[in-house]
Amino acid sequence: MPSLSGKVAFITGGGRGIGAAIARRFAREGAAVCITYVTSAQEAASLVADIEREGGRAMALQAEGADMQAIQTTIRTAAEHFGKIDVLVNNAGMLHVDTIDKFPVETMQRMLAVNVAGVFVAIQESVRFMPDGGRVINIGSITSDYVPIAGASVYATTKGALASMTRALARDLGTRGITVNNIQPGRIDTDMNPADGPMAGRLSASIALGHYGEVEDVASLAAFLAGPEAKFITGANMKVDGGTSL
């Protein structure tokens, strides 16, 4: 039997990249999935169609990551549609790189809203519909404790906050048997940071394994953390970076 048979997963930022890979993997493992997107409506619709074509259940809802009410509404909609939420994956995020003397305050505030406040609200709302023994999986970044380039101060701050939030909420939700873990990807081949992009050669040199990871590498760990064999793992920050941060 697939490891997530009968489960319902809610995945923010699931229209493309890592989020889409997690949605596909969860669906193959038997979960019904709800993904959110901001602008990638076509990609989200195509993903839902692919999952349904293979016999799975899926839906896509639009939600802006900085809109707390929209986050709450989409979670409630998914819970009403599927009856519950067993697994929450906080994948939506925002990245802007600039030196501190040029970094717009408005952009800093928006990054804090999307990468920190939005995650907190999503967890807060999801656990209202989550049975005991559920799973919360955050998608962070190795920049929480490894900053390889200048200009990433705000992004690193938000991902550091996410790592701390993961540990604290693991304690808060432990009495219900809900685990909270944080996956910290490094260089992953996505449309935002392609393995054949202009910076790839220099960035690959910093990876111990010598090459970018694939979105499926992150999805595999997410599937494990969502499954029954990870029931005693909580509060963990796990790197998927090919040895970049060694």
Coordinates of C-alpha atoms in Angstrom, one line a residue:
M1 CA 0.0 0.0 0.0
P2 CA 1.3 3.5 -0.8
S3 CA 2.7 5.2 2.3
L4 CA 0.3 8.2 2.1
S5 CA -2.9 6.3 1.1
G6 CA -5.9 8.0 2.6
K7 CA -4.0 11.2 3.5
V8 CA -4.7 14.7 2.5
A9 CA -1.8 17.1 1.8
F10 CA -2.0 20.9 1.5
I11 CA 1.1 22.3 -0.3
T12 CA 1.7 26.1 -0.7
G13 CA 3.5 27.2 -3.8
G14 CA 2.8 23.9 -5.4
G15 CA 2.3 25.1 -9.0
R16 CA 5.9 24.6 -10.1
G17 CA 9.4 23.7 -9.1
I18 CA 9.9 22.0 -5.7
G19 CA 6.3 22.4 -4.7
A20 CA 5.0 20.7 -7.8
A21 CA 7.5 17.8 -7.4
I22 CA 6.3 17.3 -3.8
A23 CA 2.7 17.3 -5.0
R24 CA 3.4 14.7 -7.7
R25 CA 5.3 12.5 -5.3
F26 CA 2.6 12.7 -2.6
A27 CA -0.1 11.8 -5.2
R28 CA 1.9 8.8 -6.3
E29 CA 2.1 7.7 -2.6
G30 CA -1.7 7.8 -2.5
A31 CA -2.4 11.3 -1.0
A32 CA -5.1 13.7 -2.1
V33 CA -3.4 17.0 -2.7
C34 CA -4.4 20.7 -2.7
I35 CA -1.8 23.1 -4.1
T36 CA -1.7 26.9 -4.0
Y37 CA -0.3 29.2 -6.6
V38 CA 0.0 33.0 -7.1
T39 CA 0.6 33.5 -10.9
S40 CA 1.3 30.0 -12.3
A41 CA -2.4 29.1 -12.9
Q42 CA -1.7 27.2 -16.1
E43 CA 1.0 25.1 -14.5
A44 CA -1.2 24.4 -11.5
A45 CA -4.1 23.4 -13.7
S46 CA -1.8 21.1 -15.7
L47 CA -0.5 19.5 -12.5
V48 CA -4.0 18.8 -11.2
A49 CA -5.0 17.3 -14.6
D50 CA -2.0 15.0 -14.6
I51 CA -2.7 13.8 -11.1
E52 CA -6.4 13.2 -11.8
R53 CA -5.5 11.4 -15.1
E54 CA -3.4 8.9 -13.0
G55 CA -6.4 8.3 -10.7
G56 CA -5.5 10.7 -7.9
R57 CA -7.4 13.5 -6.3
A58 CA -6.2 17.1 -6.5
M59 CA -7.2 20.7 -6.5
A60 CA -5.5 24.1 -7.0
L61 CA -6.4 27.4 -5.3
Q62 CA -4.9 30.8 -5.8
A63 CA -3.5 32.4 -2.7
E64 CA -1.0 35.3 -2.3
G65 CA 1.7 34.3 0.2
A66 CA 1.6 37.7 2.0
D67 CA -2.3 37.7 2.3
M68 CA -3.0 36.1 5.6
Q69 CA -6.8 35.9 5.0
A70 CA -6.3 34.2 1.7
I71 CA -4.1 31.6 3.3
Q72 CA -6.7 30.9 5.9
T73 CA -9.5 30.8 3.3
T74 CA -7.7 28.3 1.0
I75 CA -6.9 26.0 3.9
R76 CA -10.5 26.0 5.1
T77 CA -11.7 25.4 1.5
A78 CA -9.4 22.4 1.1
A79 CA -10.4 21.0 4.5
E80 CA -14.1 21.3 3.6
H81 CA -13.5 19.7 0.2
F82 CA -11.4 16.7 1.4
G83 CA -12.6 16.5 5.0
K84 CA -9.3 17.1 6.8
I85 CA -5.6 18.0 6.3
D86 CA -3.1 15.4 7.4
V87 CA 0.0 17.0 5.9
L88 CA 0.9 20.7 5.5
V89 CA 3.9 21.6 3.3
N90 CA 5.0 25.2 3.5
N91 CA 6.8 25.7 0.2
A92 CA 5.8 29.2 -0.9
G93 CA 8.6 31.7 -0.5
M94 CA 10.1 34.9 -1.7
L95 CA 13.7 35.8 -2.6
H96 CA 15.2 39.2 -3.2
V97 CA 19.0 39.8 -3.1
D98 CA 20.5 43.2 -2.6
T99 CA 23.0 44.9 -0.3
I100 CA 21.7 46.5 2.9
D101 CA 22.2 50.0 1.6
K102 CA 20.0 49.4 -1.4
F103 CA 17.4 46.9 0.0
P104 CA 13.9 48.4 -0.1
V105 CA 12.1 48.4 3.2
E106 CA 8.9 47.4 1.5
T107 CA 10.5 44.4 0.0
M108 CA 12.0 43.4 3.4
Q109 CA 8.6 43.6 5.0
R110 CA 7.0 41.5 2.2
M111 CA 9.7 38.8 2.5
L112 CA 9.0 38.6 6.2
A113 CA 5.3 38.3 5.5
V114 CA 5.6 35.5 2.9
N115 CA 8.5 33.6 4.4
V116 CA 7.7 33.8 8.1
A117 CA 4.2 35.2 9.0
G118 CA 2.5 33.3 6.2
V119 CA 4.0 30.1 7.3
F120 CA 2.9 30.6 10.9
V121 CA -0.6 31.4 9.8
A122 CA -0.7 28.4 7.5
I123 CA 0.4 26.1 10.4
Q124 CA -2.0 27.8 12.8
E125 CA -5.0 27.3 10.5
S126 CA -4.1 23.8 9.3
V127 CA -3.8 22.2 12.7
R128 CA -7.4 23.1 13.3
F129 CA -8.3 20.5 10.7
M130 CA -5.4 18.1 11.3
P131 CA -5.9 14.8 13.1
D132 CA -3.4 13.9 15.8
G133 CA -0.3 12.4 14.3
G134 CA -0.3 14.8 11.4
R135 CA 2.7 16.3 9.7
V136 CA 4.0 19.8 9.1
I137 CA 6.9 20.1 6.7
N138 CA 8.5 23.5 6.1
I139 CA 10.8 24.2 3.1
G140 CA 13.5 26.4 4.3
S141 CA 17.1 27.0 2.9
I142 CA 20.7 26.3 3.8
T143 CA 21.0 30.1 4.1
S144 CA 19.6 29.9 7.6
D145 CA 23.2 29.1 8.7
Y146 CA 25.3 29.3 5.6
V147 CA 25.4 32.5 3.5
P148 CA 27.5 32.0 0.3
I149 CA 26.8 35.3 -1.4
A150 CA 26.5 39.0 -0.4
G151 CA 23.0 40.5 -0.4
A152 CA 21.1 37.6 1.1
S153 CA 20.8 39.1 4.6
V154 CA 17.0 39.4 4.6
Y155 CA 16.4 36.0 3.0
A156 CA 18.8 34.4 5.4
T157 CA 17.0 36.1 8.3
T158 CA 13.6 34.8 7.2
K159 CA 15.0 31.2 6.8
G160 CA 16.7 31.4 10.1
A161 CA 13.4 32.4 11.7
L162 CA 11.7 29.4 9.9
A163 CA 14.3 27.1 11.4
S164 CA 13.6 28.4 14.9
M165 CA 9.9 28.3 14.3
T166 CA 10.2 24.7 13.3
R167 CA 11.9 23.7 16.6
A168 CA 9.5 25.7 18.8
L169 CA 6.3 24.5 17.1
A170 CA 7.6 20.9 17.3
R171 CA 7.5 21.4 21.0
D172 CA 4.0 23.0 20.9
L173 CA 2.4 20.4 18.7
G174 CA 4.2 17.3 20.1
T175 CA 1.5 16.6 22.6
R176 CA -0.8 15.9 19.7
G177 CA 1.7 13.7 17.9
I178 CA 2.1 16.2 15.1
T179 CA 5.6 16.4 13.8
V180 CA 7.2 19.6 12.5
N181 CA 10.3 19.5 10.4
N182 CA 12.2 21.8 8.1
I183 CA 13.9 20.7 4.8
Q184 CA 16.7 23.1 3.8
P185 CA 17.6 22.8 0.1
G186 CA 20.8 24.0 -1.4
R187 CA 21.4 24.3 -5.1
I188 CA 18.4 22.7 -6.8
D189 CA 17.7 22.8 -10.5
T190 CA 14.6 24.9 -10.9
D191 CA 13.5 27.6 -13.4
M192 CA 14.5 30.2 -10.8
N193 CA 18.0 28.7 -10.5
P194 CA 18.7 26.4 -13.5
A195 CA 21.6 24.0 -13.5
D196 CA 22.6 25.3 -16.9
G197 CA 22.2 29.0 -15.9
P198 CA 24.9 31.7 -16.1
M199 CA 25.9 31.2 -12.5
A200 CA 25.7 27.4 -12.4
G201 CA 29.4 26.7 -13.1
R202 CA 30.6 28.8 -10.2
L203 CA 27.9 27.7 -7.9
S204 CA 28.4 24.0 -8.7
A205 CA 32.1 24.3 -7.7
S206 CA 30.9 24.9 -4.1
I207 CA 28.9 21.7 -4.0
A208 CA 30.8 18.6 -2.6
L209 CA 29.0 16.3 -5.0
G210 CA 29.9 18.7 -7.9
H211 CA 26.4 19.2 -9.3
Y212 CA 23.0 20.7 -8.6
G213 CA 20.3 18.6 -7.0
E214 CA 16.9 17.8 -8.6
V215 CA 13.5 18.8 -7.3
E216 CA 12.8 15.1 -6.7
D217 CA 15.6 15.0 -4.2
V218 CA 13.6 17.3 -2.0
A219 CA 10.3 15.6 -2.8
S220 CA 11.8 12.2 -1.6
L221 CA 12.7 13.6 1.8
A222 CA 9.3 15.3 2.1
A223 CA 7.5 12.0 1.3
F224 CA 9.6 10.2 4.0
L225 CA 8.8 12.9 6.6
A226 CA 5.1 12.7 5.7
G227 CA 5.0 8.9 6.0
P228 CA 4.7 6.5 8.9
E229 CA 8.4 5.7 9.2
A230 CA 9.2 9.3 10.3
K231 CA 6.8 9.4 13.3
F232 CA 9.6 9.9 15.8
I233 CA 11.4 12.7 13.9
T234 CA 10.4 16.2 14.9
G235 CA 12.0 19.6 15.2
A236 CA 14.7 18.7 12.7
N237 CA 16.3 21.0 10.2
M238 CA 17.5 18.7 7.4
K239 CA 19.8 19.9 4.6
V240 CA 19.5 18.6 1.0
D241 CA 22.4 20.4 -0.5
G242 CA 24.9 17.9 -1.9
G243 CA 27.4 19.0 0.8
T244 CA 27.4 22.7 -0.1
S245 CA 27.4 23.7 3.6
L246 CA 30.1 21.4 4.8

